[in-house]
Amino acid sequence: MSGSTPFYQKHHRHYDRGYRSKELESAVSQYQSSSSSSYAARRSSSRASASAALSASSGHVIALHERTTPVPCSYTRLSSSYSDLEESRLSPMPKRAKPTYLAMDKENQIIGYVVPIFRGSHEYASGFSDTEEARVKESAGYMARRNLFTSGLEMERTEQTSRKVSMRESAERICLSKRIYENEEHHKRMNKDSLMHAPEFVIKPRSHTVWEKQCVRLHCTVSGWPEPRVVWYKNNVTIDPMAHPGKYKLESSYNVHSLEISRCDFDDTAQYRVSAMNSKGELSSFASIVVKRFKGEVEEALPMPRHGLISEYGITFDTHIVDGFGVSFGREGETMSLGATVIISPNLARYQPEVQWYRDDVLLQPSKWCHMHWSGDKATLTLTHLNKEDEGLYTLRITTKSKYETYSAYVFVRDADAEVEGAPGAPLDVKCQDANKDYVIVTWKQPAVDGGSSILGYFVDRCEVGTTHWSQCNDTPIKFARFPVTGLVEGRSYTFRVRAVNKSGMSRPSRVSEVVAAMDPADRARMRGTSAPWTGQIIVTEEEPAEGVVPGRPKELEVTEATKNYVVLSWKPPGERGHEGIMYYVEKCVSGTDSWQRVNTEIPVKSPRFALFDLAEGKAYSFRVRCCNSAGVGEPSEATEATTVGDKLDIPSAPGRVVPTRNTDTSVVVSWEASRDAKELVGYYIEASIVGSNKFEPCNNKPVKGTRFICHGLVTGESYVFRVKALNAAGLSECSQQSEAIEVKAAIASPTPPYGISVLECVRDSMVLAWKQPTFIGGADITGYFVDYREVINGVPGTWHEANVKAVSDRAYRVSDLKENRKYQFQVRAANMAGVGIPSLPSGTFVCEEWTIAVPGPPHDLQVTEVRANTLVLLYKPPVYQGRDPVNGFYIDIKEADAEEEAWRGVNEKAVLTNYMKIKSLKEGETYVFRVRAQNKAGVGKSSEPTEPVLAETKPGTTEIVVDVDDDGVISMNFACSNLTPDSKFVWSKNYEEITDDTRITVATSGEKSKATFNMPAEDDIGIYSCAVTHTDGACSSYTLSAEELKKLLELSHDHKFPIIPLKTELAVELQEKGRIRFWLQAEKISANGKIEYVFNDNSLSQGEKYKMNFNKDTGVIEMIMESLLPEDEGTFTFQLQDGKATNQSSLVLIGDVFKGLQKESAFMRKEWHRKQGPHFVEYLSYEVTPECCVILKCKVGNIKKETVALWYKDGREVKGDEKLTFTEGVLKLEIAQISKKDAGVYEIVLKDDRGQDTSTLNLTEQGFRDLMNEVFSNIANSSTALKIQSTDEGIRLYSFVSYYNEALQVTWHHKDAAIAFTDRIKSGVVGEQLWLQITEPTEKDKGKYAIEFHDGKGGLKRTVELSGQAFDDAYAEFQRLKAAAIAERNRARVAGGLPDVVTIQELKALNLTCNISGEPLPEVVWLKNEREIVSDGHYVMKFEAGKYASFTITTVNTTDSGKYSILVKNKYGTESADFTVSVFSPDSKK
């Protein structure tokens, strides 16, 4: 049975112990119980023996490899063997209790399987198959790992079963298993449905917390029948390994399912769900993964994700990198971004390729210096702070499941400006090596720029992590690019930097090194390492005695490095050193003596490395080392051989011959011979200098290791020489000899293959082909093309044949001598002066059959030129195949380059007849493609092949054609281009056809400028002129010469041929003071030699009393002045100008009414001047109406003095005005407070003194007065307030207030836009400054809009109010209330009078008082005495007669009648009382 597969694995994918029979179950159970008890005994004894072994002598190693070495456990194999961990629902047998085989941790979480094993002796054959035997070994290894170790003696006690018994039991077990299998298969076939059950998780996935970049695996065991389908989810989203190749790995084997996540990051922190589903149901289980960041160094031994190509999913991806980054230049301290667009097809929404960036073939990792970003279609690398370490060849690598694609370009980093002028550049590539407890070696590379003077040395600085303080490690500069730093504190971390110094000063510091910890390398390795996997070997060592042991001798002492500044020693610790740590003393001895001197007397060295300084250069020394600890100082090591202090590493020799070769327009390839016998060579620096400048600049700031380098950033057309320097840690070599001078321009090479082969026409025996120009023409013009063809028979291509022996210049060619209805393929090769390029890819297979379609074939040879931000010009050639009728137009289509085919849209609605078209309204920054369709009478034909994508942008340095007319009237078109190459040519075209005939246009080119001059401009020259520059990046421009533009140019040319003096103003006339007449004009430009001739009626005028001439040469103003105009001065005045050959003239005609008007105005101004010589009116008499409607007559006077008087008159009679003149203001006023008709009249003011007088009159009669009053009325109207509503006891009143009312003011009231006819019910009036309208007893008809109109003789002014709705209701209600109150007031009871206030009467007299009473209805009268009602009797007699007379009588007055009396009258409208006092006196008392 050895080496064979068990029968159940041949027939079952999922083996379950439930398939066993009862007999086998019983046998296995009995065996397991017996082996379990014996195993427990063995385990306890093994622990005891293990303890004893640990306490034995050290140095003894017990190897148990032969019997205990396990095979690593595999979940996939265990799953098939351990499926008896639970009761199987597939078993048709009665269920019974079974022992558990699950391994538990301290938290009772399932961590694996515990498998019962058969422990037979290895000295006999086990009787198991290879698979079972392997399981036994795995289980034994598992138990060994759990118990940590066991002894060989224990294993011997377990070997109790003989070989015969073992073989017999094995045979019986196999026989029983076979019978069980056959029986179970029979039952399953007989009753299949009873075996089916829903999925169930035997082992559920566990949650995990892992470090970032670690790998994690979730696994579970699922039972169920039929076999469940298992799906994994992340945050309820299905996990698809195809979308993230290399990230996830799913495995399923024998009911064990696992999900492996590679290189976890923060995005992997999520809840994961595994779902199992079959026809009986679905069940899910959950687990969480938490990803944490490890602040230290990531463990290197962790499992890594799968790399490389993945093809298990059967999808082939095509990757293209477009819009890549070019050669880039930066400066230290700047930020630079490199990016490229990546197109992957097919485009799967969730598929993520592997994006990697490399520098000089070294994989870059995200750090603070470089950030990487992938947006789904674009990869970006951002260098946050450039340093020279960042210089190099950058490569973008896109890896898919099918293949990978790369793109590379060089990045150059120049030194930042030095802080001190003349200081060197900063060192670079600072690294730490051989780090130990208190010691590290710092290395760096020398800068390419020394600042103009040699570098004296370098200073090394260190900074402890967690601080910002930098301390200098060396007191004097060292020239060697390697320095041992000592005195570090064990356990602390440091960073280092280096500065260079020359005689001018200190450089900027280098980029800091990576963090390095001062610790023992063994400790560092232990910290970086992970738990070692079980090897099956147990090593037991003796413990050392507790007492101190003096350490032994150090081993293998040697001098690892020797310079003139320091010597570095290294050794290995001794084997005998005790438990405690040891330190070292270093001793030196001058060669030839026996005097040993301890170097580190104060502080012992902790590291097995030491650097000695301050040694005498040229002397030879020997060295030895002693170990020490608390027990004492050990014996010294063996001394080293004598070592002479000095630089052992020599500066490399100068590189050999330097050879530059052309590369591109801005780069040169420089190669050189390597330095001979150079040791520890770091690389080379290349320098370039423009010929004649003798100033070399570095081409690279980071050493290159090869002997070939491409120097970029050179100026096209300049000649350069190059030299190279080598460097190692000792320094830079001498410069190599200068290379030969080389001009920077593109190297000439054969062109790349053409592409885009298409058929333009096909007849019985020939086909016309077209193709596109190669993307790279090799730096020289293409001289022609060669076409090959081959026949394809039954899909098998034949032999290639040449179609043309002589090269064709056009990109279209007719291939003849073909056979009808045969299939052909074609290829095209391009040729230039460098030779014939490689052929294109074979075209598609075309059938040679005659075209009979009515519409034309496709246009061809599409070219895009004159690309600007919003426009471009598309050129094309007509189709070779015309169809039934000639082509009569073209249609141009456009779409965005990345748009679908359905996005094609037409540019022109109407067909164009030309073979070119200017396309406008493009969107800047968008990329477009174009195609053309031809039409004839039959319709529109097939579209052409689309153009290459074109970016709509105006490139920097783009220039346009400039049209110029020189002084001789010559019209020319001028075009300049600054990006010329030595092979560039200016090509002029008319209507985009090259101009070859010079009869109409002459072309002259000089340097970077070209001029096309019109010989005889005429209508034949109308058209579109363009100029293109070959061997440039599309430098071209066009100019449209239309009929209107030609007319303007001809006029301008005539003006230049026959120049005229330009005039700013034509001849004009103006009047000056005293009525003088000034004729003048102004020339635009005239020299000091210009001449002027003054002409009147063809007669020349000269300077004299009548004519005063003047010519201001600075301003170009020419003038002639006359004192007055006489009748004989009527005629034409002309100024004639001449300046060299330029002439001009301007005339002014003064005749008829024009002359008379000018003459009259001149006389008036002369008279006015004389008037103003005495007191006069600056502003004549006028009036002003104030807001208070006061009229002020005023005038402004000038040239007055104290003696000047002003007299006011009205209608010839003097009136009193201002008594005193206000000289400061010069204004005289006469105020009319309340103007009326009586103020109408003629007002006059006379101003006079001894120099003369002046009079001003203002007529305020008739119309003048009406105008004045209208202005008063306008002020009154403007002062009016808004109409308001007021209720009275009679009705409703509308009113408005004005600031002043004049009786002459005309006012009209309107109701509903109609003038109101006043009646007794509706009246208007004025009370003071209130204008009112009274509506008595208003009704519904009185509702509506009311307006008062003020008449001021102009437009007038209206004030309106709306008396309707709520306003009317409120006013009407208030009117009713007031009306009722008035009635009540009018009819209420009143005491009209007649009663005195006090009545004094003698006793016994009679008192009679009478008063008038009014009121309606008739009031009720009550008399009161002392507030008490009096009743009429014999003593008091009270009467009320005629309804209005009330009398009160006391027949006989006595003293008791004294008091206060009142009469009280009342009716329904009110009550009123009157009081009087009666005082009675006795005659006796009076006496």
Coordinates of N, CA and C in Angstrom, one line a residue, residues 556-625:
E556 N 40.2 37.5 15.8 CA 40.3 38.0 14.5 C 40.4 39.5 14.4
L557 N 41.3 40.1 15.2 CA 41.5 41.6 15.1 C 42.2 41.9 13.8
E558 N 41.6 43.0 13.1 CA 42.2 43.4 11.9 C 41.9 44.9 11.6
V559 N 42.8 45.5 10.8 CA 42.6 46.9 10.4 C 41.7 46.9 9.1
T560 N 40.4 47.3 9.3 CA 39.5 47.3 8.1 C 39.6 48.5 7.3
E561 N 40.1 49.6 7.8 CA 40.2 50.8 7.0 C 41.3 51.7 7.6
A562 N 42.1 52.3 6.7 CA 43.2 53.2 7.2 C 43.4 54.3 6.2
T563 N 43.2 55.5 6.8 CA 43.5 56.8 6.1 C 44.4 57.6 6.9
K564 N 44.8 58.7 6.3 CA 45.7 59.6 7.0 C 45.0 60.3 8.2
N565 N 43.7 60.2 8.3 CA 43.0 60.9 9.4 C 42.6 59.9 10.5
Y566 N 42.4 58.6 10.1 CA 42.0 57.7 11.1 C 42.3 56.3 10.7
V567 N 42.2 55.3 11.6 CA 42.4 53.9 11.4 C 41.2 53.2 12.1
V568 N 40.6 52.3 11.4 CA 39.4 51.6 11.9 C 39.8 50.1 12.2
L569 N 39.6 49.7 13.4 CA 39.8 48.3 13.8 C 38.5 47.6 14.0
S570 N 38.5 46.2 13.7 CA 37.4 45.4 14.0 C 37.8 44.1 14.5
W571 N 37.0 43.4 15.3 CA 37.3 42.1 15.9 C 36.1 41.4 16.3
K572 N 36.2 40.2 16.8 CA 35.1 39.4 17.2 C 35.2 39.2 18.7
P573 N 34.0 39.2 19.4 CA 34.1 38.9 20.9 C 34.6 37.6 21.2
P574 N 35.1 37.4 22.4 CA 35.7 36.1 22.8 C 34.6 35.1 23.0
G575 N 34.9 33.8 23.0 CA 33.9 32.8 23.3 C 33.6 32.7 24.7
E576 N 34.6 32.9 25.6 CA 34.4 32.8 27.1 C 34.3 34.2 27.6
R577 N 33.1 34.6 28.0 CA 32.9 36.0 28.5 C 31.8 36.1 29.6
G578 N 31.3 35.0 30.0 CA 30.3 35.0 31.1 C 29.0 35.6 30.7
H579 N 28.1 35.7 31.7 CA 26.7 36.2 31.4 C 26.7 37.7 31.1
E580 N 27.4 38.5 31.9 CA 27.3 39.9 31.8 C 28.0 40.4 30.5
G581 N 27.7 41.6 30.1 CA 28.2 42.2 28.9 C 29.7 42.6 29.1
I582 N 30.4 42.7 28.0 CA 31.8 43.0 28.1 C 32.1 44.3 27.3
M583 N 33.2 44.9 27.6 CA 33.7 46.1 27.0 C 35.2 45.9 26.6
Y584 N 35.7 46.8 25.8 CA 37.0 46.6 25.3 C 37.9 47.8 25.5
Y585 N 39.2 47.5 25.7 CA 40.3 48.5 25.7 C 41.2 48.3 24.5
V586 N 41.5 49.4 23.8 CA 42.3 49.3 22.6 C 43.7 49.9 22.9
E587 N 44.7 49.1 22.5 CA 46.1 49.6 22.7 C 46.8 49.7 21.4
K588 N 47.8 50.6 21.3 CA 48.6 50.8 20.1 C 50.1 50.7 20.5
C589 N 50.8 50.4 19.5 CA 52.3 50.4 19.7 C 53.0 50.8 18.4
V590 N 53.9 51.7 18.5 CA 54.6 52.2 17.4 C 55.5 51.0 16.9
S591 N 55.5 50.8 15.6 CA 56.3 49.7 15.0 C 57.8 49.8 15.4
G592 N 58.3 48.7 15.9 CA 59.8 48.7 16.2 C 60.0 48.9 17.7
T593 N 58.9 49.1 18.5 CA 59.0 49.3 19.9 C 58.2 48.3 20.6
D594 N 58.3 48.1 21.9 CA 57.5 47.2 22.7 C 56.6 48.0 23.7
S595 N 56.5 49.3 23.5 CA 55.7 50.1 24.4 C 54.3 50.2 23.9
W596 N 53.4 49.5 24.7 CA 51.9 49.5 24.3 C 51.3 50.6 25.1
Q597 N 50.5 51.4 24.4 CA 49.8 52.5 25.0 C 48.3 52.3 24.8
R598 N 47.6 52.4 26.0 CA 46.1 52.3 25.9 C 45.5 53.5 25.3
V599 N 44.6 53.4 24.3 CA 44.1 54.5 23.5 C 42.8 55.1 24.3
N600 N 41.9 54.2 24.6 CA 40.7 54.6 25.3 C 40.8 54.4 26.8
T601 N 41.5 55.3 27.5 CA 41.8 55.1 28.9 C 40.6 55.4 29.8
E602 N 39.7 56.4 29.3 CA 38.6 56.8 30.2 C 37.4 55.9 30.1
I603 N 37.0 55.7 28.8 CA 35.7 55.0 28.6 C 36.0 53.8 27.8
P604 N 35.7 52.6 28.3 CA 35.9 51.4 27.5 C 34.9 51.4 26.3
V605 N 35.3 50.6 25.3 CA 34.5 50.5 24.0 C 33.5 49.4 24.2
K606 N 32.2 49.6 23.8 CA 31.2 48.6 23.8 C 31.1 47.8 22.6
S607 N 31.5 48.4 21.4 CA 31.3 47.7 20.1 C 32.6 47.1 19.7
P608 N 32.6 46.0 18.9 CA 33.8 45.4 18.4 C 34.3 46.1 17.2
R609 N 34.2 47.4 17.3 CA 34.7 48.3 16.2 C 35.3 49.5 17.0
F610 N 36.4 50.1 16.4 CA 36.9 51.3 17.0 C 37.7 52.0 16.0
A611 N 37.6 53.4 16.0 CA 38.3 54.3 15.1 C 39.3 55.0 15.9
L612 N 40.6 55.0 15.5 CA 41.7 55.7 16.2 C 42.0 57.0 15.3
F613 N 42.0 58.1 16.0 CA 42.4 59.4 15.4 C 43.7 59.9 15.9
D614 N 44.2 61.0 15.4 CA 45.4 61.6 15.9 C 46.6 60.7 15.8
L615 N 46.7 59.9 14.8 CA 47.9 59.1 14.6 C 48.8 59.9 13.7
A616 N 50.1 59.7 13.8 CA 51.1 60.4 13.0 C 51.1 59.8 11.6
E617 N 50.9 60.7 10.7 CA 50.9 60.2 9.3 C 52.3 59.7 8.9
G618 N 52.3 58.6 8.2 CA 53.6 58.0 7.8 C 54.2 57.0 8.7
K619 N 53.8 57.0 10.0 CA 54.3 56.1 11.0 C 53.5 54.7 10.9
A620 N 54.2 53.7 11.3 CA 53.6 52.3 11.3 C 53.2 52.0 12.8
Y621 N 52.0 51.4 12.9 CA 51.5 51.0 14.2 C 51.0 49.6 14.2
S622 N 51.1 49.0 15.4 CA 50.4 47.7 15.7 C 49.3 48.0 16.7
F623 N 48.3 47.1 16.7 CA 47.2 47.3 17.6 C 46.8 46.0 18.2
R624 N 46.3 46.1 19.4 CA 45.7 44.9 20.1 C 44.5 45.3 21.0
V625 N 43.7 44.4 21.4 CA 42.5 44.7 22.1 C 42.4 43.8 23.3

